[in-house]
Tab-separated table of C-alpha atoms and ligand atoms in Angstrom:
chain	number	residue	atom	x	y	z
A	1	MET	CA	101.648	80.376	95.509
A	2	ILE	CA	102.296	83.872	96.786
A	3	ALA	CA	105.394	83.928	98.959
A	4	ALA	CA	106.478	87.040	100.819
A	5	ARG	CA	109.842	87.087	102.566
A	6	GLU	CA	111.169	89.637	105.033
A	7	LEU	CA	108.605	92.235	104.015
A	8	ARG	CA	109.209	95.563	105.630
A	9	LEU	CA	106.928	98.483	104.907
A	10	ARG	CA	107.437	101.943	106.317
A	11	TYR	CA	105.216	104.966	105.903
A	12	ARG	CA	106.468	108.486	106.285
A	13	THR	CA	104.103	111.276	107.246
A	14	GLY	CA	105.993	114.527	107.700
A	15	SER	CA	108.956	113.661	109.876
A	16	ARG	CA	107.216	110.636	111.446
A	17	GLN	CA	107.990	107.099	110.345
A	18	VAL	CA	105.663	104.182	110.977
A	19	THR	CA	106.796	100.601	110.481
A	20	ALA	CA	103.623	98.853	109.348
A	21	LEU	CA	105.220	95.549	108.302
A	22	ASP	CA	108.215	94.454	110.289
A	23	GLY	CA	109.766	91.419	108.599
A	24	VAL	CA	106.714	89.502	107.411
A	25	ASP	CA	107.225	85.976	106.058
A	26	VAL	CA	104.021	84.496	104.732
A	27	THR	CA	102.707	82.244	101.972
A	28	PHE	CA	99.285	82.074	100.369
A	29	GLY	CA	98.428	78.868	98.546
A	30	GLU	CA	96.684	78.646	95.206
A	31	GLY	CA	93.105	77.453	95.230
A	32	MET	CA	92.647	77.914	98.951
A	33	THR	CA	91.223	80.508	101.301
A	34	THR	CA	93.584	82.197	103.728
A	35	ALA	CA	92.254	84.673	106.257
A	36	VAL	CA	94.533	87.405	107.555
A	37	VAL	CA	93.358	88.443	111.001
A	38	GLY	CA	94.630	90.802	113.658
A	39	GLU	CA	93.598	93.829	115.627
A	40	SER	CA	93.210	97.270	114.106
A	41	GLY	CA	96.582	98.711	113.096
A	42	SER	CA	98.329	95.320	113.014
A	43	GLY	CA	99.253	95.779	109.349
A	44	LYS	CA	96.580	93.799	107.492
A	45	SER	CA	95.815	96.456	104.890
A	46	SER	CA	99.514	97.237	104.622
A	47	LEU	CA	100.141	93.627	103.654
A	48	VAL	CA	97.514	93.889	100.908
A	49	THR	CA	99.081	97.154	99.738
A	50	ALA	CA	102.507	95.518	99.655
A	51	LEU	CA	101.269	92.445	97.746
A	52	LEU	CA	99.819	94.699	95.048
A	53	ARG	CA	102.726	97.126	95.260
A	54	LEU	CA	100.287	100.004	95.571
A	55	LEU	CA	102.329	102.083	97.954
A	56	PRO	CA	101.393	105.611	98.947
A	57	ARG	CA	103.912	108.403	98.365
A	58	GLY	CA	106.788	108.305	100.813
A	59	ALA	CA	106.342	104.641	101.703
A	60	THR	CA	109.255	102.237	101.363
A	61	LEU	CA	109.027	98.490	100.893
A	62	SER	CA	111.799	95.940	101.154
A	63	GLY	CA	111.866	92.164	101.023
A	64	THR	CA	110.688	89.889	98.236
A	65	ILE	CA	107.337	88.812	96.883
A	66	THR	CA	107.101	85.962	94.408
A	67	VAL	CA	103.853	84.921	92.778
A	68	ASP	CA	103.940	81.479	91.170
A	69	GLY	CA	107.698	81.851	90.943
A	70	ARG	CA	107.674	85.357	89.456
A	71	ASP	CA	109.526	88.052	91.364
A	72	ILE	CA	107.029	90.885	91.788
A	73	THR	CA	109.436	93.214	93.521
A	74	ALA	CA	111.469	93.357	90.293
A	75	LEU	CA	108.588	94.451	88.055
A	76	SER	CA	108.338	98.003	86.725
A	77	GLU	CA	105.186	100.045	87.280
A	78	ARG	CA	104.301	99.411	83.632
A	79	GLU	CA	104.677	95.643	83.982
A	80	LEU	CA	102.661	95.674	87.186
A	81	ALA	CA	99.838	97.455	85.398
A	82	ARG	CA	100.048	95.323	82.273
A	83	SER	CA	100.486	91.835	83.602
A	84	TYR	CA	100.037	91.694	87.346
A	85	ARG	CA	97.288	93.792	88.917
A	86	TRP	CA	93.790	92.670	87.839
A	87	THR	CA	95.195	89.817	85.727
A	88	THR	CA	97.231	87.803	88.243
A	89	VAL	CA	96.249	89.287	91.580
A	90	SER	CA	93.076	91.290	91.895
A	91	LEU	CA	91.637	93.364	94.711
A	92	VAL	CA	87.994	93.318	95.747
A	93	LEU	CA	87.402	96.953	96.540
A	94	GLN	CA	84.798	97.938	99.049
A	95	GLY	CA	81.777	98.285	96.779
A	96	ALA	CA	79.714	100.037	99.399
A	97	MET	CA	82.403	102.675	99.752
A	98	ASN	CA	84.539	103.481	96.747
A	99	ALA	CA	84.831	100.743	94.155
A	100	PHE	CA	82.631	102.611	91.669
A	101	THR	CA	82.426	106.169	90.526
A	102	PRO	CA	78.799	107.381	90.740
A	103	VAL	CA	78.736	108.950	87.280
A	104	LEU	CA	79.166	105.859	85.095
A	105	THR	CA	77.082	102.684	84.780
A	106	LEU	CA	78.417	99.485	86.304
A	107	GLY	CA	78.810	98.005	82.826
A	108	ARG	CA	80.989	100.895	81.653
A	109	GLN	CA	83.223	100.575	84.720
A	110	ILE	CA	83.666	96.805	84.529
A	111	ALA	CA	84.042	96.992	80.748
A	112	GLU	CA	86.800	99.565	81.095
A	113	VAL	CA	88.908	97.121	83.105
A	114	LEU	CA	88.444	94.536	80.336
A	115	GLU	CA	89.229	97.005	77.567
A	116	ILE	CA	92.432	98.172	79.232
A	117	HIS	CA	93.763	94.898	80.610
A	118	ARG	CA	92.350	92.362	78.153
A	119	GLY	CA	92.146	94.452	74.995
A	120	LEU	CA	88.470	93.699	74.394
A	121	SER	CA	86.332	96.004	72.273
A	122	ARG	CA	83.734	98.113	74.102
A	123	GLN	CA	80.933	95.850	72.901
A	124	GLU	CA	82.682	92.582	73.820
A	125	ALA	CA	83.592	94.045	77.198
A	126	LEU	CA	80.001	95.072	77.930
A	127	ILE	CA	78.685	91.600	77.090
A	128	ARG	CA	81.344	90.029	79.288
A	129	SER	CA	80.452	92.470	82.103
A	130	GLY	CA	76.879	91.184	81.999
A	131	SER	CA	77.973	87.586	82.473
A	132	LEU	CA	80.304	88.621	85.293
A	133	LEU	CA	77.393	90.302	87.087
A	134	GLU	CA	75.359	87.119	86.599
A	135	GLU	CA	78.173	85.060	88.067
A	136	THR	CA	77.820	87.081	91.267
A	137	GLY	CA	74.050	86.651	91.388
A	138	LEU	CA	72.992	89.961	89.836
A	139	PRO	CA	70.921	90.314	86.641
A	140	GLY	CA	73.155	90.720	83.593
A	141	ALA	CA	71.038	93.657	82.435
A	142	TRP	CA	72.227	95.640	85.437
A	143	THR	CA	75.275	96.655	83.426
A	144	GLY	CA	73.008	99.609	82.563
A	145	ARG	CA	72.511	100.602	86.190
A	146	TYR	CA	74.295	103.317	88.114
A	147	PRO	CA	75.933	102.449	91.444
A	148	HIS	CA	73.351	104.423	93.469
A	149	GLU	CA	70.607	102.170	92.099
A	150	LEU	CA	72.034	99.212	94.039
A	151	SER	CA	71.966	98.296	97.718
A	152	GLY	CA	75.246	98.016	99.599
A	153	GLY	CA	75.277	94.228	99.263
A	154	GLN	CA	74.468	94.390	95.546
A	155	LYS	CA	77.234	96.934	95.019
A	156	GLN	CA	79.638	94.601	96.799
A	157	ARG	CA	78.611	91.795	94.425
A	158	ALA	CA	79.330	94.106	91.481
A	159	ALA	CA	82.734	94.891	93.008
A	160	VAL	CA	83.438	91.144	93.119
A	161	ALA	CA	82.425	90.919	89.444
A	162	MET	CA	84.885	93.677	88.602
A	163	ALA	CA	87.689	91.991	90.524
A	164	LEU	CA	87.063	88.754	88.597
A	165	ALA	CA	86.901	90.468	85.194
A	166	CYS	CA	90.405	89.572	84.013
A	167	ASP	CA	90.420	86.008	85.388
A	168	PRO	CA	93.018	86.555	88.113
A	169	LEU	CA	94.604	83.626	89.936
A	170	TYR	CA	94.391	85.269	93.350
A	171	LEU	CA	91.760	87.485	94.866
A	172	LEU	CA	92.575	89.862	97.704
A	173	ALA	CA	89.643	91.099	99.745
A	174	ASP	CA	90.353	93.682	102.445
A	175	GLU	CA	87.390	93.830	104.825
A	176	PRO	CA	85.052	93.331	101.883
A	177	THR	CA	81.991	93.429	104.055
A	178	THR	CA	82.418	96.309	106.465
A	179	ALA	CA	79.500	98.742	106.311
A	180	LEU	CA	77.119	95.878	105.512
A	181	ASP	CA	74.654	94.236	107.888
A	182	VAL	CA	75.589	90.861	109.355
A	183	ILE	CA	73.452	88.726	107.035
A	184	THR	CA	74.658	90.535	103.914
A	185	GLN	CA	78.236	90.212	105.179
A	186	ALA	CA	77.845	86.463	105.418
A	187	GLU	CA	76.276	86.300	101.942
A	188	ILE	CA	79.196	88.166	100.384
A	189	VAL	CA	81.790	85.996	102.087
A	190	ILE	CA	79.937	82.837	101.021
A	191	LEU	CA	79.818	84.232	97.471
A	192	LEU	CA	83.568	84.930	97.521
A	193	LYS	CA	84.243	81.496	98.884
A	194	SER	CA	82.084	79.679	96.321
A	195	LEU	CA	83.292	81.713	93.329
A	196	THR	CA	86.949	81.257	94.181
A	197	LYS	CA	86.379	77.556	94.785
A	198	ARG	CA	84.565	77.113	91.476
A	199	ARG	CA	87.275	79.022	89.601
A	200	GLY	CA	90.100	77.414	91.577
A	201	LEU	CA	91.435	80.764	92.801
A	202	GLY	CA	93.405	81.603	95.892
A	203	LEU	CA	91.388	83.876	98.184
A	204	ILE	CA	93.090	86.103	100.720
A	205	LEU	CA	90.484	87.456	103.044
A	206	VAL	CA	91.470	90.256	105.377
A	207	THR	CA	89.129	90.614	108.296
A	208	HIS	CA	89.085	91.462	111.962
A	209	ASP	CA	86.141	89.066	112.293
A	210	LEU	CA	87.733	85.889	113.603
A	211	ALA	CA	84.397	84.047	113.682
A	212	LEU	CA	83.936	84.670	109.978
A	213	ALA	CA	87.561	83.812	109.261
A	214	SER	CA	87.330	80.527	111.148
A	215	ALA	CA	84.159	79.593	109.284
A	216	VAL	CA	85.536	79.993	105.759
A	217	ALA	CA	89.330	79.897	105.788
A	218	ASP	CA	91.534	76.856	105.155
A	219	ARG	CA	94.429	78.697	106.745
A	220	LEU	CA	94.782	81.553	109.195
A	221	VAL	CA	97.532	84.146	109.373
A	222	VAL	CA	97.580	86.212	112.563
A	223	LEU	CA	99.267	89.614	112.477
A	224	GLN	CA	100.299	91.694	115.450
A	225	GLU	CA	102.246	94.924	115.241
A	226	GLY	CA	103.421	94.225	111.720
A	227	ARG	CA	104.586	90.673	112.374
A	228	VAL	CA	103.097	87.257	111.666
A	229	VAL	CA	102.694	85.754	115.123
A	230	ASP	CA	100.725	82.670	114.141
A	231	GLU	CA	100.037	80.830	110.905
A	232	GLY	CA	98.620	77.444	109.967
A	233	PRO	CA	95.578	75.337	109.072
A	234	THR	CA	92.465	76.872	110.641
A	235	GLU	CA	91.536	73.815	112.734
A	236	GLU	CA	95.037	73.526	114.134
A	237	ILE	CA	95.167	77.171	115.132
A	238	LEU	CA	91.725	77.018	116.707
A	239	ALA	CA	92.576	73.830	118.588
A	240	SER	CA	95.921	75.036	119.881
A	241	PRO	CA	96.871	78.622	119.164
A	242	GLY	CA	100.632	78.886	118.867
A	243	HIS	CA	100.899	82.405	120.203
A	244	PRO	CA	99.376	84.168	123.244
A	245	HIS	CA	97.955	86.860	120.954
A	246	THR	CA	95.962	84.271	118.974
A	247	ALA	CA	94.763	82.754	122.224
A	248	ALA	CA	93.628	86.212	123.357
A	249	LEU	CA	91.771	86.804	120.070
A	250	LEU	CA	90.109	83.394	120.410
A	251	GLY	CA	89.240	84.093	124.029
A	252	ALA	CA	87.482	87.312	122.994
A	253	LEU	CA	85.593	85.388	120.316
A	254	ARG	CA	84.454	82.648	122.722
A	255	ALA	CA	83.355	85.275	125.271
A	256	LEU	CA	81.211	86.894	122.566
A	257	GLU	CA	79.738	83.553	121.519
A	258	ALA	CA	78.947	82.659	125.116
A	259	ARG	CA	76.851	85.803	125.584
A	260	PRO	CA	73.124	85.038	125.851
B	1	ATP	N1	99.054	105.722	104.367
B	1	ATP	C1	99.571	105.636	105.622
B	1	ATP	N2	100.413	106.579	106.089
B	1	ATP	C2	100.954	106.493	107.334
B	1	ATP	N3	100.708	105.490	108.191
B	1	ATP	C3	99.865	104.522	107.796
B	1	ATP	C4	99.244	104.540	106.492
B	1	ATP	N4	98.454	103.442	106.377
B	1	ATP	C5	98.582	102.774	107.553
B	1	ATP	N5	99.421	103.406	108.398
B	1	ATP	C6	99.840	102.939	109.739
B	1	ATP	O1	100.408	101.642	109.594
B	1	ATP	C7	99.991	100.781	110.656
B	1	ATP	C8	99.261	99.574	110.082
B	1	ATP	O2	98.058	100.033	109.480
B	1	ATP	P1	97.099	99.095	108.613
B	1	ATP	O3	96.133	99.991	107.930
B	1	ATP	O4	97.903	98.196	107.762
B	1	ATP	O5	96.367	98.246	109.754
B	1	ATP	P2	95.099	97.264	109.669
B	1	ATP	O6	95.488	96.006	110.352
B	1	ATP	O7	94.619	97.175	108.270
B	1	ATP	O8	94.023	98.020	110.583
B	1	ATP	P3	92.407	98.050	110.446
B	1	ATP	O9	91.897	96.760	110.996
B	1	ATP	O10	92.000	99.205	111.313
B	1	ATP	O11	92.065	98.247	109.008
B	1	ATP	C9	99.133	101.634	111.566
B	1	ATP	O12	99.946	102.109	112.590
B	1	ATP	C10	98.665	102.765	110.681
B	1	ATP	O13	98.427	103.933	111.421
B	2	MG	MG1	92.821	97.696	107.315
């Protein structure tokens, strides 16, 4: 279980301070899908940043994060790199945007993660990269392909393969499907859902798409202005939203669904 308590994250740009997380208490269960929803600027990506402790320069974070009982806020940068990011909690980067550098093959890039974090040899890592691609529905031989040789959806699958490389226990996906068409979006979310279920991983899906969130998530966490305003099993929240903001989000969703 990932448990965050009293998380407070502030960014500083010049002399301006922005409080992106304002005392967030939240838990993410193992082996289940939790969707983090909320309007733009509510702090969803900041929460992901905080959970990975990938803070930009000038940002300050307080509060505690424990992952399966381990205090993450106490880890050094070296420990985070060696035994936390990729291996315990992994991030699905936006494949269509920036997960891959254009100058190296997919295999090289996925293999590099395995070489660094799992100590595999180049050859072992390349073989493993092929099976990871296959796990996401791509041909294993595509380790030899360059990112530009893939469609946006295929690139996103490869980004999922990379996130899974070191067998993490939790997968964080921040808007993993923006920039993709609606059908491809659904395919990627179904892929994430089925892979994490098969591997017994916790999936934390950040999205502003409440319809998508309601369809796949066991639990919903609703953020507004850096605070958790609603949290609980998806059906319960949909049946009786505990906060006016959730009700408003749901109202917007129903209005969209009711359109001819
Ligand atoms: N690197 C940064 N430097 C300064 N302010 C930032 C930075 N990143 C985010 N913010 C600010 O923190 C607040 C929360 O932003 P965040 O990106 O977490 O929202 P979000 O819910 O992910 O929004 P979106 O749905 O648009 O992705 C916003 O006011 C945003 O402007
Ligand atoms: Mg965001």
